[in-house]
Short mmCIF file of C-alpha atoms in Angstrom, two decimals:
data_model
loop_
_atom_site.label_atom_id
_atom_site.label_comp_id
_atom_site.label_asym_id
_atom_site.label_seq_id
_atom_site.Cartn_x
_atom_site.Cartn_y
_atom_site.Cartn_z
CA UNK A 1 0.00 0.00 0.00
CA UNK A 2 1.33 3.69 -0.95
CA UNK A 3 2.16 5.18 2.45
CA UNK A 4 -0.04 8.28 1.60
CA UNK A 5 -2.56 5.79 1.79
CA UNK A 6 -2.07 4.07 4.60
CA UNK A 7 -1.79 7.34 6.30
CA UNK A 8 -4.78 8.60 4.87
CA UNK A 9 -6.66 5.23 6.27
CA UNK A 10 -5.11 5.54 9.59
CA UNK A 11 -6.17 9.17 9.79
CA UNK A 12 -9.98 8.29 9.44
CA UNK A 13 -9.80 5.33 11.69
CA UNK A 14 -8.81 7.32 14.18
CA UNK A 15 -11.60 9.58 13.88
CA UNK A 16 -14.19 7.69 14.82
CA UNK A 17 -14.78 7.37 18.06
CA UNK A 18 -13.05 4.94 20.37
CA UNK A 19 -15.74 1.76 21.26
CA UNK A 20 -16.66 1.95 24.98
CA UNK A 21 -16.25 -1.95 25.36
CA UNK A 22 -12.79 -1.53 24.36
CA UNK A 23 -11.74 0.69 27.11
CA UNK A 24 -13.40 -2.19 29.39
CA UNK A 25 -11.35 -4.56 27.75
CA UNK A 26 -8.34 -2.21 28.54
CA UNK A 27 -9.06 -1.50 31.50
CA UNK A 28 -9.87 -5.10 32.95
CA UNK A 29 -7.00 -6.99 30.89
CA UNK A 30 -3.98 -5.19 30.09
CA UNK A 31 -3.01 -3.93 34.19
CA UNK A 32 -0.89 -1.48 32.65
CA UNK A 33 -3.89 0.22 30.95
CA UNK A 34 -5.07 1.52 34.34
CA UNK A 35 -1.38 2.89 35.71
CA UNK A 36 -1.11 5.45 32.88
CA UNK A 37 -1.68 8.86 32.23
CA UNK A 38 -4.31 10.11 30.16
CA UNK A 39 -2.14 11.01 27.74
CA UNK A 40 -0.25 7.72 27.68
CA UNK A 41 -3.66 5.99 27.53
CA UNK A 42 -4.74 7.91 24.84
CA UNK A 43 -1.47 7.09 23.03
CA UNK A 44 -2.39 3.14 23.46
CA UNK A 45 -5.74 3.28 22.73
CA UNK A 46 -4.49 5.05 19.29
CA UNK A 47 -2.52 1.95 18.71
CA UNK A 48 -4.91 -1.06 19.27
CA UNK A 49 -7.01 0.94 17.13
CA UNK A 50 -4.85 1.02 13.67
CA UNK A 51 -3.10 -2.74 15.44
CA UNK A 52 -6.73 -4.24 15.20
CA UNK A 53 -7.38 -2.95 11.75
CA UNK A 54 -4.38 -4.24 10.19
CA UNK A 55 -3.53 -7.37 11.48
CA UNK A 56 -5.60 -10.42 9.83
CA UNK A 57 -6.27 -12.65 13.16
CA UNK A 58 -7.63 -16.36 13.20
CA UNK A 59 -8.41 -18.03 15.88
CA UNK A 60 -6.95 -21.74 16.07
CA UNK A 61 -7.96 -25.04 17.82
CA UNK A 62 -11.81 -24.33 17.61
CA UNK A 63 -11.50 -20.95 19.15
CA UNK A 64 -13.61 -18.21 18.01
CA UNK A 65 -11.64 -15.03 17.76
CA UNK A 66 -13.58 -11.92 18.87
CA UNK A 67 -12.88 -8.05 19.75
CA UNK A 68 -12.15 -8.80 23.37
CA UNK A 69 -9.20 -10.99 22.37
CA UNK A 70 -8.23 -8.83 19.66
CA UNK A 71 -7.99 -5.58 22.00
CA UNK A 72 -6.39 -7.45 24.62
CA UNK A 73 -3.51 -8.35 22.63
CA UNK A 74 -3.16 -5.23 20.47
CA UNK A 75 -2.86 -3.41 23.86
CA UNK A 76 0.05 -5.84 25.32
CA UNK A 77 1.72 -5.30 22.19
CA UNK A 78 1.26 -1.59 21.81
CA UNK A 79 2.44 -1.26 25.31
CA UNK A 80 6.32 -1.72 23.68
CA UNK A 81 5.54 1.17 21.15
CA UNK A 82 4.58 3.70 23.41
CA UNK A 83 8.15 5.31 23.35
CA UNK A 84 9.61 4.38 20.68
CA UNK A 85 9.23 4.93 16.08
CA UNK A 86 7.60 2.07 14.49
CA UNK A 87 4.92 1.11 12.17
CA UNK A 88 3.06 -1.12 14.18
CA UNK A 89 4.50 -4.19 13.64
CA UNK A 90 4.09 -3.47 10.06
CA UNK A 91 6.09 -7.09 9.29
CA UNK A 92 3.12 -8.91 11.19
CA UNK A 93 0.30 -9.44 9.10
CA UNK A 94 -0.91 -12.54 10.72
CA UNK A 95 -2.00 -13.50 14.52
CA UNK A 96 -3.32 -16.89 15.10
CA UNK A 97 -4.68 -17.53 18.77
CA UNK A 98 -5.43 -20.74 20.08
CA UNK A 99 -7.48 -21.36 23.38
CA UNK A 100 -4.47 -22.59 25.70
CA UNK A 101 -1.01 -24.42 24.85
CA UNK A 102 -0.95 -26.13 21.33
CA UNK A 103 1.74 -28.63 19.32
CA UNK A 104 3.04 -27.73 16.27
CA UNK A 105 3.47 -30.32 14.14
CA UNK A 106 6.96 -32.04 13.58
CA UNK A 107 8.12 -30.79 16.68
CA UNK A 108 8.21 -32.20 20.16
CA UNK A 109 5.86 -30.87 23.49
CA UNK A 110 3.51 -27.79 24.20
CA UNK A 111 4.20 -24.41 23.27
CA UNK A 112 1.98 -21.08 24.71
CA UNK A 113 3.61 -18.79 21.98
CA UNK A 114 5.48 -18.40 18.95
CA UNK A 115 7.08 -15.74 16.78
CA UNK A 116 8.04 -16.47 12.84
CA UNK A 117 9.97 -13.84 10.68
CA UNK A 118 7.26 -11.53 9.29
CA UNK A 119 4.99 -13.41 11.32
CA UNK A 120 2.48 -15.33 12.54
CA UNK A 121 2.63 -14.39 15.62
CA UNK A 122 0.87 -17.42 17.49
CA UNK A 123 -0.44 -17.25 20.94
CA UNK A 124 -2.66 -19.02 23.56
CA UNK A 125 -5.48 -17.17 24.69
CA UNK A 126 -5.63 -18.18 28.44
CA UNK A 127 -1.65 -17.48 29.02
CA UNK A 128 -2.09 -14.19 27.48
CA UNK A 129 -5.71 -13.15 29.48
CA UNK A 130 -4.33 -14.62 32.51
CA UNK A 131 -0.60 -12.92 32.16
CA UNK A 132 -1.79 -9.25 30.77
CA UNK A 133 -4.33 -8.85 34.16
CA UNK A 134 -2.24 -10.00 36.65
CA UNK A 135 0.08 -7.49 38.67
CA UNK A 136 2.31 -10.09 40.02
CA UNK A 137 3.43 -12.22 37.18
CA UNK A 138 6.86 -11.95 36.22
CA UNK A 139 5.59 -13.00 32.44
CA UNK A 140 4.08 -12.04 29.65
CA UNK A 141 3.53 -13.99 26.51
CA UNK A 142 2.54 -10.78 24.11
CA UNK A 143 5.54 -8.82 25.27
CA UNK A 144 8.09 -11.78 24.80
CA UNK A 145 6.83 -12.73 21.38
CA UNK A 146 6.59 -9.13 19.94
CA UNK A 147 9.73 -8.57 21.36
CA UNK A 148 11.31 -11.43 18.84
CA UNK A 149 9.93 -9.05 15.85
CA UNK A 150 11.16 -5.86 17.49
CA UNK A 151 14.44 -8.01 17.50
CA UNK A 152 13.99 -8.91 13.63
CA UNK A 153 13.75 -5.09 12.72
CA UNK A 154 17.23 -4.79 11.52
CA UNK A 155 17.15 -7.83 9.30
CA UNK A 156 19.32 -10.15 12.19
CA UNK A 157 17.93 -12.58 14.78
CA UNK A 158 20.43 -11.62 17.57
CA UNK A 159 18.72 -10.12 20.67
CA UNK A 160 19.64 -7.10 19.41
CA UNK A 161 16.23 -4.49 17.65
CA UNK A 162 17.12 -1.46 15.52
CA UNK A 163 19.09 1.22 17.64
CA UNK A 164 18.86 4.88 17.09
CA UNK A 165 22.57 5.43 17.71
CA UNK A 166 26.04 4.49 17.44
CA UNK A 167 26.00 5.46 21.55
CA UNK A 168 23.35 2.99 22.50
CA UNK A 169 24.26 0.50 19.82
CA UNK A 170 28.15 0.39 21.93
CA UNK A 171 26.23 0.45 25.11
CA UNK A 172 23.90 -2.19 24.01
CA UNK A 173 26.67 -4.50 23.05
CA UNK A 174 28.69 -3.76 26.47
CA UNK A 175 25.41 -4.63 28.70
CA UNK A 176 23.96 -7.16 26.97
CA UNK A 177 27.49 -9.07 26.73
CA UNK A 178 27.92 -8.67 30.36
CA UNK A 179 24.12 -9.68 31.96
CA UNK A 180 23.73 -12.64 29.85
CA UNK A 181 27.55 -13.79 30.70
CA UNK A 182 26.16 -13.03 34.56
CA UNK A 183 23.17 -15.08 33.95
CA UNK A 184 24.97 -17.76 32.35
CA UNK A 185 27.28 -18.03 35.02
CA UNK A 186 24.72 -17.47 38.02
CA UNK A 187 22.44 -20.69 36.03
CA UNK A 188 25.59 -22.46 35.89
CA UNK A 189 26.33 -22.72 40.08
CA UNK A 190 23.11 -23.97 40.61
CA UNK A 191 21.96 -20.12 41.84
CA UNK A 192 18.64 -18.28 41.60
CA UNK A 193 18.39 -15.86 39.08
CA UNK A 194 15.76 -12.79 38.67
CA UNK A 195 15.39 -13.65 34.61
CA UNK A 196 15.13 -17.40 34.93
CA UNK A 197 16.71 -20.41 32.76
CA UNK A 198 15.02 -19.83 29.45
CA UNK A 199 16.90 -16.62 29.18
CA UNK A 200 19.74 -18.17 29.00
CA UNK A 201 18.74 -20.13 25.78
CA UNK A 202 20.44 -17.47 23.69
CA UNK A 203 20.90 -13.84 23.18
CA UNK A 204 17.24 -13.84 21.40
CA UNK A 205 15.46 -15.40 23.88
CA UNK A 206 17.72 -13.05 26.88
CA UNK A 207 16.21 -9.64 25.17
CA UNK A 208 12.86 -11.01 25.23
CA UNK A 209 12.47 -12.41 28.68
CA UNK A 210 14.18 -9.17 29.90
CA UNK A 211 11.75 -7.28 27.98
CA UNK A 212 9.15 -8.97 29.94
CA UNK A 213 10.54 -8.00 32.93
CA UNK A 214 11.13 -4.68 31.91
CA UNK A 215 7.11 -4.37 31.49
CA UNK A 216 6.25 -6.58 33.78
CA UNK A 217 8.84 -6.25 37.06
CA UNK A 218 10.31 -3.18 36.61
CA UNK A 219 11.73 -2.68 40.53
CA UNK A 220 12.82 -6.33 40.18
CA UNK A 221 14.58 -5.68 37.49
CA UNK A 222 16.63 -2.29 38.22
CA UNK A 223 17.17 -3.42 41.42
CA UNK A 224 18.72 -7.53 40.39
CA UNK A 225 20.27 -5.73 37.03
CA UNK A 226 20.63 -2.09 36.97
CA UNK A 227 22.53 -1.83 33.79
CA UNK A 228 20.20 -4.15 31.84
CA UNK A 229 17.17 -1.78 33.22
CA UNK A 230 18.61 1.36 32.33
CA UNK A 231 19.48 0.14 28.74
CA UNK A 232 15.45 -1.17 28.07
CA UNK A 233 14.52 2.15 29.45
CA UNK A 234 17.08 3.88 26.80
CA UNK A 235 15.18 1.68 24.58
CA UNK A 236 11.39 2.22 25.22
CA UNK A 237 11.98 5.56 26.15
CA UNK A 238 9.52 4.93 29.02
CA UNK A 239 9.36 4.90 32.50
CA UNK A 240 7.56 1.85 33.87
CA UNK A 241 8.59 2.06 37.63
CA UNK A 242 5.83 5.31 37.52
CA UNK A 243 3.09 2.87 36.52
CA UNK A 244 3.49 0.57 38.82
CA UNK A 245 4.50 2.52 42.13
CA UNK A 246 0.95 3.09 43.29
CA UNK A 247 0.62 -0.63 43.85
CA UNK A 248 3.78 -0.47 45.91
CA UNK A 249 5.56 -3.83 44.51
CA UNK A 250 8.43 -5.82 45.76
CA UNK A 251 9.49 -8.39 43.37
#
């Protein structure tokens, strides 16, 4: 599509005026929704607008896909844009959503989420209700599965998105080098670890899981891994500790 277009189209969607049950949605199952400014929530609601329109979504394993579900996890995803330039995951053109963990076939056990190159994104509906509502998780699906296609931006699968500047692109390199080393090390003597095995798979899987934490556990994570915190916030460009300090967490 000409981009004149698409901006034209995205102009008159968000015109209209933005469905009531939507904001319910918001409101009830992406926590975050609730913590923001009116401003900020503003800015989100723009987003699950234009990410609902654009995105073709199926729903997998008998499951009827409907606005609720669609809403829910445009506004996990959109939570990652607030901050920063993007095109709405312009590279995703298909989510599929299944009702709860699902095989793939070919390959061995369970999965709750997946992320392909230029999509599908593919996602369980209960992990992602359950995760996006829930003020103490440590997880969530969305975040760490749109995180793999913020990582894909630059045309590399490496754990490390499209940076702004040669600055943060050194600084990126430094940190990242040195917490996953940590982790690695920590996982290796049998100690317990704020970001958990899995992000230890590899450097892919490490800037997703801390991006969940980022979201997620912010305190947790500036106060386990300072460094790493202070790089996502470079990153986003937003300040997560704010939203959640009125419910006082200790992770």
């Amino acid at each position: 599509m000409f981009p004149w277009l698409l901006k034209n189209r995205r102009q008159r969607l968000l015109a209209k005026p933005f469905p009531e049950p939507w904001k319910q949605w918001l409101d009830r199952n992406v926590l975050h929704y609730r913590l923001m400014s009116e401003s900020e929530r503003a800015s989100l609601r723009a987003g699950v607008r234009i990410f609902v329109a654009e995105k073709y979504w199926e729903g997998c394993g008998g499951l009827a896909i409907s606005d609720e579900m669609k809403v829910t996890i445009a506004g996990q995803a959109c939570l990652m844009l607030l901050g920063i330039e993007h095109d709405f995951f312009r590279a995703v053109q298909t989510i599929l959503v299944y009702p709860t963990s699902f095989r793939i076939p070919g390959e061995h056990g369970r999965f709750e989420g997946q992320s392909h190159h230029r999509g599908p994104v593919i996602l369980s509906w209960d992990q992602v209700l359950a995760e996006g509502s829930d003020p103490t998780s440590d997880d969530n699906l969305v975040i760490h599965e749109f995180a793999h296609q913020l990582d894909e931006m630059d045309g590399y699968v490496n754990g490390t998105p499209f940076l702004t500047s040669r600055e943060l692109a050194d600084r990126w390199h430094t940190a990242m080098t040195t917490e996953y080393e940590r982790l690695a090390r920590a996982i290796q003597n049998g100690e317990s670890t704020f970001l958990g095995d899995y992000a230890s798979s590899d450097d892919t899987e490490f800037f997703s899981v801390a991006s969940e934490r980022f979201f997620m556990q912010p305190e947790g994570l500036r106060r386990h891994h300072p460094l790493l915190f202070e790089l996502l916030a470079d990153f986003y460009r937003v300040d997560p500790i704010r939203w959640f300090s009125p419910l006082h967490r200790t992770s």
